[in-house]
Amino acid sequence: MPPLAGHVNPTVAVGAELAARGHEVAWTGPASALARLLPGQARILPAGEELGGGYGALHERWRDLRGVGALRFLWEEALVPLARAMVPGVTRAVRTFGPDVMVADQQALAGPLAARRLGVPWVTSASTSAELTRPFADFPKVGEWVAGQIADLLAEFGAGRDAGGRAGWDPRFSERLVLVFSTPELVGTGEDFPPHHAFVGPAFGARPATPGFPWQRLDPARRRVLVSLGTLNQAAGARFYGAVLGAAERLAEEVQFVLAAPASLIGAAPDHVLLQERVPQLELLPHLDAVVCHAGHNTVCETLAHGLPLVVAPIRDDQPIVARQVVEAGAGIRVRFGRTRAEELCDALTAVLDDPGPRRAARRIQASFAAAGGAAAAADRLEKLL
């Protein structure tokens, strides 16, 4: 796993389900970062620790990038260096732990490299569906550049050909099993996915406790909206938070805003805004009427799993693709992260709160998530490989 919450969280639930069935489970990746994201009893085998500790510095340089610049940084400064750093530790972990099957996050490319070298079956954990939807179909030069980054990495480790001697295998996609933590009702039904792509829906596991949330301040007389930019984007949200406060002022009599943001960027919050740097998101969602977010895959799926409509303001990476999925499914409205005004955000929120259409679409996706099976369905598919 890479040391990122959105990638680790689904595996917590799957790991717990496998452990409950009697299987032995371990994680490998930057250990100090993973320890903050995994349950206390999780077994962690260190890999890439020297880079994992530098993710904070990488984030400082990455947070203000957009578009192709952000994509280039992701591959050149994060994913490829992380793969290089993790390969020795992952190789040691496989030899020490002796797994029957390895689950490798799509962005932890060291997993497939080590698995192929040591002859271990490996499975893809697709913590976001963006890579499955031909994201570069309209930008072929960008797609070619990403393919070149992958090819160079494989050649560097002498893995340019797969076990059958074929060139050009892709470590982002296992040929045995791809676990997709979503459903076609959100991803879209226009793609023709192979049968080894298992749409299991989101898998929600235990999260670190978020103490001190003032539950008593939730106002039962007003509709409640959570505004969250996730854990990595808050520092880039100063302008967006200004629009949020403006919208909150306009809707103060009808809507209570729960704003997950640093107080240093907000200052003294008005009485009609409940400001918290961190919120217990899964526990809070049943008490809400809508969510405003950056279209991060985890937040979107958690929101839709509770049948709530969305206002999405994508920033970078897979977020524009996830935002498009939300809009095309009818479950929300997209606004511009960098240029949203208070009036625009107010109008979008009023629309998703008052129009029954987005809520109906959200509940349709909610039903598809429940039917997909989540962690239990993922464990079922993994057990078939044992």
Coordinates of N, CA, C and O in Angstrom, one line a residue, residues 106 128-138 173 180 182-183 186-193 197 199 318 320-322 324-325 328:
Q106 N -3.2 0.0 -6.8 CA -2.9 0.5 -8.2 C -1.7 1.4 -8.2 O -1.0 1.5 -9.2
T128 N -9.7 3.7 -6.6 CA -10.4 4.7 -7.4 C -10.7 4.1 -8.7 O -9.9 3.3 -9.2
S129 N -11.8 4.4 -9.3 CA -12.2 3.8 -10.6 C -11.6 4.5 -11.8 O -11.8 4.1 -12.9
A130 N -10.9 5.6 -11.6 CA -10.5 6.5 -12.7 C -9.7 5.8 -13.7 O -9.9 6.0 -14.9
E131 N -8.7 5.0 -13.3 CA -7.8 4.3 -14.2 C -8.5 3.3 -15.1 O -8.0 2.8 -16.1
L132 N -9.7 2.9 -14.7 CA -10.5 1.8 -15.4 C -11.3 2.4 -16.5 O -11.9 1.6 -17.3
T133 N -11.4 3.7 -16.6 CA -12.3 4.3 -17.5 C -11.6 5.1 -18.7 O -12.2 6.0 -19.2
R134 N -10.5 4.6 -19.1 CA -9.7 5.2 -20.2 C -9.6 6.7 -20.0 O -10.0 7.5 -20.8
P135 N -8.9 7.1 -18.9 CA -8.9 8.5 -18.6 C -8.2 9.4 -19.6 O -8.4 10.6 -19.7
F136 N -7.3 8.8 -20.4 CA -6.6 9.6 -21.4 C -7.0 9.4 -22.8 O -6.3 9.7 -23.8
A137 N -8.3 8.9 -23.0 CA -8.8 8.7 -24.3 C -8.8 10.0 -25.2 O -8.5 9.9 -26.4
D138 N -9.1 11.1 -24.5 CA -9.1 12.4 -25.3 C -7.8 13.1 -25.2 O -7.6 14.1 -25.8
F173 N -2.8 -3.3 -13.4 CA -4.0 -4.1 -13.7 C -3.6 -5.6 -13.6 O -2.9 -6.1 -14.5
V180 N -12.6 -3.6 -7.6 CA -13.0 -2.2 -7.9 C -14.0 -1.9 -6.7 O -15.1 -2.4 -6.6
S182 N -16.3 0.1 -6.2 CA -17.4 1.0 -6.7 C -18.3 0.0 -7.4 O -18.2 -1.2 -7.3
T183 N -19.3 0.6 -8.1 CA -20.3 -0.2 -8.9 C -20.5 0.5 -10.2 O -20.3 1.7 -10.4
L186 N -22.3 3.9 -10.5 CA -21.5 5.2 -10.3 C -20.5 5.3 -11.5 O -20.4 6.4 -12.1
V187 N -19.7 4.3 -11.7 CA -18.7 4.3 -12.7 C -19.2 4.6 -14.1 O -18.6 5.3 -14.9
G188 N -20.4 4.1 -14.4 CA -21.0 4.2 -15.7 C -21.1 2.8 -16.4 O -20.2 2.0 -16.2
T189 N -22.1 2.6 -17.2 CA -22.3 1.3 -17.8 C -21.8 1.3 -19.3 O -22.0 0.3 -20.0
G190 N -21.1 2.4 -19.7 CA -20.6 2.4 -21.1 C -19.4 1.6 -21.4 O -19.1 1.3 -22.5
E191 N -18.6 1.3 -20.3 CA -17.4 0.5 -20.5 C -17.7 -1.0 -20.5 O -18.7 -1.5 -19.9
D192 N -16.9 -1.8 -21.3 CA -17.1 -3.2 -21.3 C -15.9 -3.8 -20.5 O -14.8 -4.0 -21.0
F193 N -16.2 -4.1 -19.2 CA -15.2 -4.6 -18.3 C -15.1 -6.1 -18.4 O -16.1 -6.8 -18.4
H197 N -12.7 -8.2 -13.5 CA -12.9 -6.9 -12.8 C -14.1 -7.1 -11.9 O -15.3 -7.2 -12.4
F199 N -16.6 -5.7 -9.3 CA -17.2 -4.4 -8.7 C -17.8 -4.8 -7.4 O -19.0 -5.3 -7.3
D318 N -7.5 12.1 -10.0 CA -8.7 11.4 -10.5 C -10.0 12.1 -10.1 O -11.1 11.7 -10.6
P320 N -11.5 15.0 -11.1 CA -12.4 15.4 -12.2 C -13.2 14.2 -12.8 O -14.4 14.4 -13.2
I321 N -12.5 13.0 -12.9 CA -13.2 11.9 -13.4 C -14.3 11.4 -12.5 O -15.4 11.1 -12.9
V322 N -14.0 11.4 -11.2 CA -15.0 11.0 -10.2 C -16.2 12.0 -10.2 O -17.3 11.6 -10.1
R324 N -17.2 13.8 -12.7 CA -18.0 13.5 -13.9 C -18.9 12.3 -13.6 O -20.1 12.3 -14.0
Q325 N -18.4 11.3 -13.0 CA -19.3 10.1 -12.7 C -20.5 10.5 -11.8 O -21.6 10.1 -12.1
E328 N -22.9 12.6 -14.1 CA -23.6 11.8 -15.1 C -24.6 10.8 -14.5 O -25.6 10.4 -15.1

